[in-house]
Amino acid sequence: GAVVSQHPSRVICKSGTSVKIECRSLDFQATTMFWYRQFPKQSLMLMATSNEGSKATYEQGVEKDKFLINHASLTLSTLTVTSAHPEDSSFYICSAPQTLYNEQFFGPGTRLTVL
Amino acid sequence: AQSVSQHNHHVILSEAASLELGCNYSYGGTVNLFWYVQYPGQHLQLLLKYFSGDPLVKGIKGFEAEFIKSKFSFNLRKPSVQWSDTAEYFCAVNADNDMRFGAGTRLTVKP
């Protein structure tokens, strides 16, 4: 199946700093990518839909100025957590669909810890 | 917005027992249905999917799921579980390119 990578896999940062997470589709092009947040023992929460060449679409309750998304190319989307705080600590996962069937391929996730 | 509910938060079974995990969704239109699995320390991967046709879908590792439109359900089944099936299972529904996940069911299989 298709492969989606994320970098970094783990990041620890100080409160107030910004962190960038990359999501890449390695063997296919993705005009759309999704960013999720997963809390311990809870399901995936869709944060936003990243659209190549246009603005991301954010879910209700997600601060777009805090979680900046840039879909710079057909294989790369980035999520920047700006001025991170401890409550932003979580597991962030991206996915990209195969256009034809909307099957999602997930990245391995990025664990963010904000001290 | 549509929603997806998984009835069981944590299921504990012995090896060789049969498994059925419930999934119901709320959306009246055409849907694509998925079951994803997350093994410990690994990322999500697709178990099986339904788009159209035969409502009984067979996936990898002996899993199957049945789409019952009248009940808005897409339950996951396996006749005989193995210890290696221990994982978190997520039901997902895609309608109009809006993908939603259930809360997940943790399956623990005792050897």
XYZ file of N, CA and C in Angstrom:
678
model
N 0.805 -1.206 0.000
C 0.000 0.000 0.000
C 0.836 1.252 0.000
N 0.153 2.369 -0.099
C 0.840 3.653 -0.126
C 1.501 3.939 1.216
N 2.541 4.760 1.193
C 3.314 5.046 2.399
C 3.263 6.529 2.713
N 3.000 6.808 3.977
C 2.999 8.182 4.465
C 3.999 8.266 5.618
N 4.869 9.234 5.558
C 5.861 9.386 6.630
C 5.620 10.670 7.402
N 6.077 10.687 8.626
C 5.999 11.885 9.466
C 7.352 12.120 10.106
N 7.664 13.398 10.258
C 8.924 13.761 10.907
C 8.737 15.028 11.729
N 9.195 15.073 12.953
C 9.875 13.987 13.666
C 8.887 12.991 14.271
N 9.378 11.906 14.759
C 8.495 10.935 15.412
C 8.228 11.333 16.861
N 9.181 12.090 17.400
C 9.038 12.497 18.801
C 9.734 13.835 18.967
N 9.089 14.743 19.684
C 9.713 16.045 19.938
C 9.333 16.534 21.316
N 10.339 17.060 21.990
C 10.135 17.673 23.304
C 10.566 19.122 23.191
N 9.708 20.025 23.615
C 10.051 21.436 23.497
C 9.624 22.199 24.750
N 10.146 23.397 24.863
C 9.785 24.250 25.987
C 8.516 25.034 25.672
N 7.806 25.358 26.687
C 6.587 26.149 26.522
C 6.919 27.484 25.855
N 6.100 27.852 24.887
C 6.302 29.115 24.178
C 7.013 28.985 22.853
N 7.618 27.860 22.608
C 8.302 27.660 21.329
C 7.341 27.079 20.302
N 7.772 27.106 19.036
C 6.957 26.559 17.957
C 7.580 25.266 17.450
N 6.737 24.377 17.032
C 7.191 23.071 16.560
C 6.557 22.780 15.214
N 7.364 22.327 14.268
C 6.848 21.979 12.944
C 6.897 20.473 12.756
N 5.788 19.940 12.283
C 5.681 18.503 11.990
C 5.422 18.349 10.504
N 6.191 17.460 9.874
C 6.040 17.235 8.435
C 5.320 15.930 8.148
N 4.509 15.957 7.131
C 3.802 14.765 6.676
C 4.060 14.634 5.177
N 4.597 13.496 4.777
C 4.933 13.291 3.368
C 4.290 12.020 2.829
N 3.737 12.120 1.638
C 3.300 10.922 0.926
C 4.463 10.508 0.039
N 4.951 9.294 0.249
C 6.214 8.891 -0.357
C 6.070 8.340 -1.769
N 4.977 7.716 -2.079
C 4.873 7.084 -3.388
C 3.587 7.433 -4.115
N 2.943 8.498 -3.678
C 1.764 8.964 -4.390
C 1.568 10.436 -4.086
N 0.769 11.075 -4.902
C 0.498 12.484 -4.710
C -0.828 12.654 -3.973
N -0.849 13.605 -3.098
C -2.038 13.820 -2.280
C -2.433 15.286 -2.321
N -3.520 15.584 -2.963
C -4.006 16.956 -2.969
C -4.642 17.311 -1.632
N -5.007 16.293 -0.899
C -5.614 16.497 0.412
C -4.896 15.640 1.440
N -4.629 16.205 2.584
C -4.106 15.449 3.724
C -4.893 15.865 4.960
N -4.941 14.974 5.913
C -5.698 15.236 7.130
C -4.762 15.213 8.334
N -5.053 16.079 9.261
C -4.301 16.099 10.516
C -5.233 15.745 11.667
N -4.761 14.788 12.476
C -5.543 14.316 13.609
C -4.738 14.500 14.888
N -5.478 14.513 15.972
C -4.855 14.529 17.281
C -5.452 13.360 18.059
N -4.602 12.628 18.735
C -5.074 11.469 19.483
C -4.689 11.627 20.940
N -5.690 11.679 21.797
C -5.460 11.761 23.227
C -5.384 10.347 23.784
N -4.712 10.196 24.915
C -4.588 8.850 25.505
C -5.940 8.177 25.701
N -6.036 6.963 25.259
C -7.237 6.146 25.410
C -8.461 6.769 24.737
N -8.230 7.625 23.787
C -9.349 8.220 23.060
C -9.138 8.067 21.562
N -10.170 8.410 20.835
C -10.113 8.231 19.393
C -9.346 9.360 18.725
N -9.221 9.226 17.432
C -8.631 10.289 16.634
C -9.608 11.448 16.526
N -9.090 12.632 16.691
C -9.911 13.820 16.518
C -9.397 14.570 15.298
N -10.244 14.712 14.308
C -9.840 15.442 13.114
C -9.646 16.911 13.465
N -8.471 17.421 13.147
C -8.177 18.826 13.428
C -8.462 19.683 12.203
N -7.944 19.221 11.070
C -8.051 20.058 9.878
C -7.787 19.233 8.636
N -8.269 19.753 7.539
C -8.017 19.179 6.219
C -7.061 20.103 5.488
N -5.954 19.558 5.065
C -4.935 20.322 4.376
C -5.125 20.183 2.871
N -5.209 21.299 2.184
C -5.478 21.302 0.747
C -4.301 21.920 0.000
N -3.765 21.180 -0.942
C -2.630 21.660 -1.716
C -3.019 22.899 -2.509
N -2.270 23.964 -2.320
C -2.477 25.183 -3.072
C -3.555 26.092 -2.548
N -4.172 25.732 -1.438
C -5.203 26.599 -0.866
C -5.185 26.477 0.657
N -6.041 27.245 1.288
C -6.060 27.267 2.749
C -6.617 25.971 3.317
N -6.135 25.653 4.493
C -6.646 24.471 5.174
C -8.043 24.740 5.720
N -8.770 23.670 5.899
C -10.111 23.743 6.487
C -10.040 23.192 7.891
N -10.374 24.010 8.874
C -10.245 23.617 10.269
C -11.586 23.150 10.833
N -11.507 22.180 11.706
C -12.704 21.708 12.393
C -13.077 22.709 13.494
N -14.327 22.650 13.857
C -14.820 23.559 14.890
C -14.042 23.360 16.182
N -13.634 24.470 16.763
C -12.912 24.406 18.029
C -11.409 24.331 17.884
N -10.908 24.181 16.680
C -9.458 24.129 16.455
C -8.974 25.515 16.055
N -7.998 26.036 16.798
C -7.505 27.395 16.539
C -6.565 27.398 15.347
N -6.972 28.046 14.290
C -6.152 28.029 13.083
C -4.879 28.854 13.229
N -4.898 29.838 14.132
C -3.692 30.636 14.332
C -2.676 29.910 15.213
N -3.151 28.892 15.898
C -2.240 28.130 16.746
C -1.675 26.928 15.985
N -2.501 26.329 15.197
C -2.102 25.152 14.430
C -2.064 25.551 12.946
N -0.887 25.996 12.534
C -0.726 26.471 11.163
C -0.448 25.294 10.233
N -1.196 25.239 9.166
C -1.039 24.150 8.208
C -0.683 24.727 6.848
N 0.333 24.123 6.247
C 0.775 24.531 4.925
C 0.937 23.292 4.059
N 0.259 23.278 2.945
C 0.342 22.140 2.015
C 1.103 22.627 0.793
N 2.431 22.586 0.929
C 3.295 23.260 -0.039
C 3.381 22.545 -1.381
N 3.221 21.230 -1.355
C 3.335 20.474 -2.605
C 2.399 19.289 -2.544
N 2.361 18.520 -3.606
C 1.457 17.371 -3.654
C 1.933 16.211 -2.791
N 3.105 16.343 -2.178
C 3.598 15.265 -1.326
C 3.960 15.729 0.086
N 3.710 16.986 0.397
C 4.137 17.491 1.700
C 3.109 18.435 2.309
N 2.762 18.132 3.555
C 1.946 19.040 4.356
C 2.667 19.220 5.687
N 2.632 20.431 6.222
C 3.258 20.678 7.518
C 2.250 21.256 8.495
N 2.405 20.839 9.733
C 1.603 21.362 10.839
C 2.563 22.042 11.802
N 2.363 23.319 12.049
C 3.190 24.043 12.996
C 2.360 24.403 14.214
N 2.795 23.919 15.350
C 2.145 24.267 16.613
C 2.869 25.503 17.136
N 2.199 26.625 17.104
C 2.841 27.884 17.488
C 2.662 28.146 18.981
N 3.696 28.716 19.579
C 3.659 29.055 21.004
C 3.058 27.896 21.814
N 3.722 26.771 21.713
C 3.181 25.553 22.321
C 3.098 25.663 23.846
N 2.085 25.039 24.386
C 1.885 24.968 25.830
C 1.710 23.506 26.238
N 1.868 23.213 27.511
C 1.758 21.807 27.943
C 0.460 21.125 27.510
N -0.620 21.872 27.420
C -1.886 21.246 27.005
C -1.898 20.845 25.535
N -0.882 21.299 24.790
C -0.758 20.886 23.388
C -0.043 19.544 23.265
N 0.481 19.059 24.363
C 1.147 17.765 24.338
C 0.150 16.693 23.901
N 0.527 15.948 22.900
C -0.400 14.955 22.349
C 0.313 14.151 21.268
N -0.450 13.272 20.672
C 0.035 12.484 19.550
C -0.649 13.008 18.302
N 0.135 13.486 17.358
C -0.411 14.076 16.140
C -0.169 13.112 14.979
N -1.224 12.856 14.235
C -1.159 11.894 13.129
C -1.681 12.548 11.863
N -1.012 12.286 10.763
C -1.522 12.765 9.486
C -1.940 11.564 8.639
N -2.790 11.835 7.689
C -3.182 10.788 6.750
C -3.418 11.406 5.389
N -3.336 10.562 4.387
C -3.599 11.020 3.034
C -4.427 9.956 2.331
N -5.434 10.364 1.602
C -6.286 9.388 0.923
C -5.777 9.083 -0.470
N -6.003 7.842 -0.855
C -5.849 7.522 -2.262
C -7.083 8.068 -2.955
N -6.891 8.860 -3.939
C -7.979 9.627 -4.513
C -9.167 8.774 -4.903
N -8.900 7.633 -5.506
C -9.986 6.868 -6.094
C -10.945 6.328 -5.056
N -10.424 5.796 -3.966
C -11.296 5.096 -3.031
C -11.407 5.777 -1.675
N -10.760 6.913 -1.506
C -10.780 7.600 -0.214
C -10.245 6.770 0.929
N -9.511 5.722 0.639
C -8.876 4.970 1.707
C -7.748 5.802 2.272
N -7.687 5.893 3.580
C -6.669 6.710 4.227
C -5.417 5.900 4.499
N -4.278 6.510 4.261
C -3.007 5.932 4.663
C -2.413 6.849 5.721
N -2.081 6.251 6.822
C -1.682 7.051 7.970
C -0.175 7.110 8.139
N 0.274 8.247 8.619
C 1.649 8.352 9.046
C 1.817 7.693 10.397
N 3.041 7.501 10.828
C 3.294 6.819 12.102
C 3.027 7.687 13.320
N 2.787 8.972 13.105
C 2.476 9.855 14.227
C 3.690 10.559 14.792
N 3.414 11.667 15.458
C 4.447 12.456 16.137
C 3.984 12.723 17.559
N 4.811 12.305 18.502
C 4.466 12.568 19.897
C 5.123 13.879 20.322
N 4.286 14.831 20.662
C 4.763 16.138 21.106
C 4.616 16.256 22.609
N 5.710 16.608 23.255
C 5.683 16.870 24.694
C 6.168 18.287 24.922
N 5.326 19.084 25.535
C 5.672 20.476 25.820
C 5.904 20.618 27.316
N 7.104 21.035 27.657
C 7.462 21.133 29.082
C 7.048 22.471 29.680
N -23.458 16.969 11.642
C -22.321 16.141 11.229
C -22.570 14.691 11.616
N -21.998 13.817 10.855
C -22.187 12.413 11.154
C -21.402 12.035 12.402
N -21.764 10.920 12.991
C -21.045 10.409 14.144
C -20.901 8.912 14.017
N -19.903 8.387 14.712
C -19.618 6.962 14.690
C -19.506 6.496 16.134
N -20.192 5.445 16.472
C -20.112 4.940 17.837
C -19.667 3.485 17.848
N -18.754 3.198 18.742
C -18.307 1.832 18.963
C -18.734 1.443 20.364
N -19.394 0.329 20.458
C -20.106 0.007 21.690
C -19.188 -0.438 22.812
N -18.111 -1.077 22.466
C -17.243 -1.669 23.473
C -15.957 -0.883 23.596
N -15.640 -0.480 24.816
C -14.394 0.258 25.026
C -13.219 -0.704 25.139
N -13.430 -1.796 25.858
C -12.346 -2.766 26.071
C -12.948 -4.164 26.058
N -12.403 -5.009 25.217
C -12.854 -6.398 25.116
C -11.682 -7.305 25.447
N -11.929 -8.260 26.313
C -10.892 -9.221 26.700
C -11.376 -10.615 26.326
N -10.583 -11.315 25.527
C -10.945 -12.652 25.076
C -9.774 -13.611 25.255
N -10.106 -14.868 25.313
C -9.073 -15.899 25.279
C -8.824 -16.295 23.831
N -7.647 -16.814 23.579
C -7.338 -17.278 22.226
C -8.375 -18.295 21.769
N -8.702 -18.233 20.494
C -9.663 -19.111 19.821
C -11.109 -18.680 20.038
N -11.329 -17.696 20.884
C -12.703 -17.204 21.050
C -13.113 -16.423 19.814
N -14.409 -16.284 19.632
C -14.909 -15.500 18.502
C -15.057 -14.040 18.920
N -14.920 -13.183 17.927
C -14.924 -11.746 18.182
C -15.999 -11.059 17.358
N -16.693 -10.141 17.986
C -17.548 -9.223 17.239
C -17.483 -7.862 17.903
N -17.057 -6.876 17.146
C -16.989 -5.494 17.622
C -18.044 -4.674 16.905
N -18.842 -3.970 17.691
C -19.935 -3.213 17.105
C -19.527 -1.835 16.627
N -20.159 -1.395 15.551
C -19.944 -0.051 15.027
C -21.256 0.423 14.416
N -21.719 1.570 14.857
C -22.909 2.191 14.278
C -22.589 3.628 13.890
N -23.253 4.084 12.879
C -23.004 5.446 12.426
C -24.329 6.154 12.199
N -24.249 7.459 12.162
C -25.454 8.239 11.914
C -25.220 9.086 10.673
N -25.729 8.606 9.564
C -25.686 9.371 8.316
C -26.611 8.678 7.340
N -27.479 9.437 6.755
C -28.503 8.815 5.939
C -28.128 8.569 4.494
N -27.021 9.148 4.051
C -26.667 9.044 2.645
C -25.688 7.922 2.377
N -25.023 8.029 1.251
C -24.057 7.017 0.840
C -22.780 7.151 1.666
N -22.303 6.034 2.170
C -21.105 6.056 3.008
C -20.087 5.032 2.532
N -18.849 5.311 2.818
C -17.776 4.325 2.709
C -17.367 3.966 4.130
N -17.176 2.699 4.370
C -16.959 2.233 5.736
C -15.618 1.532 5.855
N -14.966 1.721 6.994
C -13.624 1.177 7.188
C -13.465 0.650 8.609
N -12.602 -0.321 8.723
C -12.074 -0.703 10.020
C -10.551 -0.579 9.937
N -9.991 0.138 10.923
C -8.554 0.295 11.023
C -8.082 -0.372 12.316
N -6.833 -0.800 12.310
C -6.253 -1.433 13.489
C -4.940 -0.739 13.829
N -4.701 -0.608 15.110
C -3.441 -0.023 15.580
C -2.820 -0.988 16.575
N -1.788 -1.710 16.127
C -1.074 -2.620 17.013
C -0.174 -1.821 17.934
N 0.141 -2.364 19.092
C 0.968 -1.626 20.055
C 2.250 -1.117 19.422
N 2.459 0.175 19.541
C 3.682 0.782 19.030
C 3.715 0.988 17.535
N 2.627 0.701 16.859
C 2.601 0.866 15.404
C 1.535 1.883 15.000
N 1.583 2.270 13.739
C 0.590 3.230 13.294
C -0.637 2.537 12.714
N -1.647 3.309 12.533
C -2.912 2.787 12.028
C -2.749 2.138 10.660
N -3.438 1.041 10.484
C -3.449 0.426 9.159
C -4.832 -0.126 8.875
N -5.126 -0.243 7.594
C -6.458 -0.661 7.173
C -6.648 -2.158 7.329
N -7.757 -2.541 7.930
C -8.144 -3.951 8.020
C -9.023 -4.336 6.848
N -10.044 -3.544 6.622
C -10.971 -3.816 5.520
C -11.796 -2.570 5.245
N -12.486 -2.606 4.110
C -13.282 -1.450 3.718
C -14.494 -1.905 2.919
N -15.518 -1.092 2.951
C -16.715 -1.342 2.154
C -17.052 -0.077 1.366
N -17.273 -0.259 0.058
C -17.710 0.855 -0.778
C -19.056 0.559 -1.418
N -19.199 -0.648 -1.945
C -20.455 -1.032 -2.582
C -20.413 -2.537 -2.819
N -21.530 -3.085 -3.268
C -21.560 -4.497 -3.603
C -21.888 -5.373 -2.410
N -21.261 -6.520 -2.362
C -21.520 -7.512 -1.318
C -21.322 -6.875 0.054
N -22.361 -6.871 0.894
C -22.232 -6.212 2.208
C -21.318 -6.956 3.178
N -20.973 -8.192 2.853
C -20.044 -8.937 3.695
C -18.642 -8.772 3.101
N -17.804 -8.092 3.848
C -16.481 -7.744 3.338
C -15.425 -8.538 4.092
N -14.509 -9.092 3.361
C -13.414 -9.833 3.994
C -12.135 -9.002 3.924
N -11.431 -8.980 5.042
C -10.198 -8.209 5.090
C -9.004 -9.095 5.371
N -7.951 -8.442 5.855
C -6.730 -9.183 6.132
C -6.836 -9.922 7.457
N -5.987 -10.904 7.633
C -5.815 -11.632 8.893
C -7.109 -12.290 9.384
N -7.974 -12.656 8.466
C -9.174 -13.410 8.818
C -10.337 -12.576 9.330
N -10.206 -11.268 9.271
C -11.291 -10.397 9.709
C -12.327 -10.223 8.604
N -13.557 -10.002 9.011
C -14.621 -9.674 8.087
C -15.569 -8.686 8.765
N -16.354 -8.013 7.972
C -17.335 -7.077 8.514
C -18.569 -7.113 7.630
N -19.712 -6.881 8.252
C -20.962 -6.900 7.512
C -21.648 -5.554 7.610
N -21.950 -5.006 6.458
C -22.675 -3.741 6.387
C -24.163 -4.036 6.373
N -24.870 -3.554 7.378
C -26.316 -3.703 7.415
C -26.903 -2.300 7.340
N -27.347 -1.944 6.153
C -27.781 -0.576 5.912
C -28.950 -0.172 6.800
N -29.895 -1.093 6.986
C -31.094 -0.781 7.761
C -30.776 -0.504 9.223
N -29.661 -1.037 9.673
C -29.265 -0.843 11.068
C -28.130 0.173 11.206
N -27.693 0.730 10.094
C -26.563 1.684 10.114
C -25.379 1.080 10.862
N -25.117 -0.185 10.589
C -24.066 -0.860 11.337
C -23.013 -1.457 10.413
N -21.834 -1.637 10.952
C -20.715 -2.231 10.215
C -19.852 -2.947 11.240
N -20.356 -4.080 11.717
C -19.685 -4.802 12.797
C -18.517 -5.633 12.274
N -17.475 -5.666 13.063
C -16.267 -6.424 12.712
C -16.313 -7.781 13.390
N -15.903 -8.815 12.666
C -15.949 -10.163 13.236
C -14.686 -10.927 12.887
N -14.382 -11.883 13.761
C -13.326 -12.863 13.481
C -13.698 -14.124 14.235
N -13.731 -15.273 13.560
C -14.213 -16.493 14.204
C -13.318 -16.996 15.330
N -12.012 -16.759 15.213
C -11.097 -17.309 16.207
C -9.911 -16.357 16.355
N -9.871 -15.657 17.471
C -8.825 -14.644 17.638
C -7.517 -15.275 18.113
N -6.446 -14.548 17.825
C -5.123 -14.973 18.263
C -4.527 -13.902 19.168
N -3.528 -14.286 19.913
C -2.865 -13.347 20.804
C -2.361 -12.127 20.023
N -1.927 -12.357 18.800
C -1.386 -11.281 17.976
C -2.461 -10.284 17.509
N -3.718 -10.577 17.775
C -4.788 -9.637 17.420
C -4.967 -8.553 18.479
N -4.239 -8.655 19.558
C -4.290 -7.626 20.593
C -3.920 -6.284 19.980
N -4.841 -5.335 20.049
C -4.650 -4.049 19.369
C -5.840 -3.154 19.677
N -5.771 -1.954 19.118
C -6.898 -1.018 19.192
C -7.560 -1.009 17.811
N -8.882 -1.106 17.809
C -9.618 -1.187 16.551
C -10.529 0.028 16.411
N -10.445 0.664 15.268
C -11.230 1.867 15.017
C -12.137 1.662 13.803
N -13.392 1.977 13.988
C -14.337 2.021 12.890
C -14.346 3.437 12.325
N -14.461 3.577 11.033
C -14.468 4.908 10.428
C -15.491 4.960 9.300
N -16.069 6.122 9.143
C -17.081 6.328 8.118
C -16.721 7.569 7.315
N -16.766 7.434 6.017
C -16.504 8.556 5.132
C -17.769 8.865 4.342
N -18.253 10.081 4.527
C -19.427 10.523 3.788
C -19.146 11.913 3.243
N -19.262 12.062 1.947
C -18.987 13.362 1.327
C -17.609 13.874 1.696
N -16.632 12.985 1.687
C -15.244 13.312 2.001
C -15.057 13.818 3.423
N -15.972 13.517 4.286
C -15.881 13.844 5.704
C -15.642 12.533 6.445
N -14.426 12.365 6.954
C -14.036 11.108 7.585
C -14.147 11.235 9.089
N -14.868 10.305 9.708
C -15.024 10.333 11.163
C -14.683 8.971 11.725
N -14.074 8.996 12.901
C -13.673 7.771 13.553
C -14.497 7.526 14.806
N -14.692 6.267 15.111
C -15.258 5.900 16.392
C -14.209 6.047 17.484
N -14.629 5.862 18.723
C -13.738 6.061 19.869
C -12.700 4.956 20.003
N -12.900 3.871 19.291
C -11.942 2.775 19.352
C -12.338 1.715 20.368
N -11.936 0.504 20.101
C -12.133 -0.614 21.026
C -10.794 -1.293 21.235
N -10.410 -1.373 22.483
C -9.159 -2.062 22.794
C -9.456 -3.548 22.961
N -8.798 -4.361 22.185
C -8.942 -5.815 22.272
C -7.699 -6.395 22.920
N -7.930 -7.147 23.973
C -6.841 -7.876 24.621
C -7.136 -9.354 24.498
N -6.215 -10.093 23.880
C -6.374 -11.532 23.731
C -5.384 -12.221 24.656
N -5.917 -13.033 25.551
C -5.075 -13.734 26.510
C -4.619 -15.061 25.914
N -3.324 -15.366 26.038
C -2.821 -16.616 25.445
C -3.318 -17.837 26.206
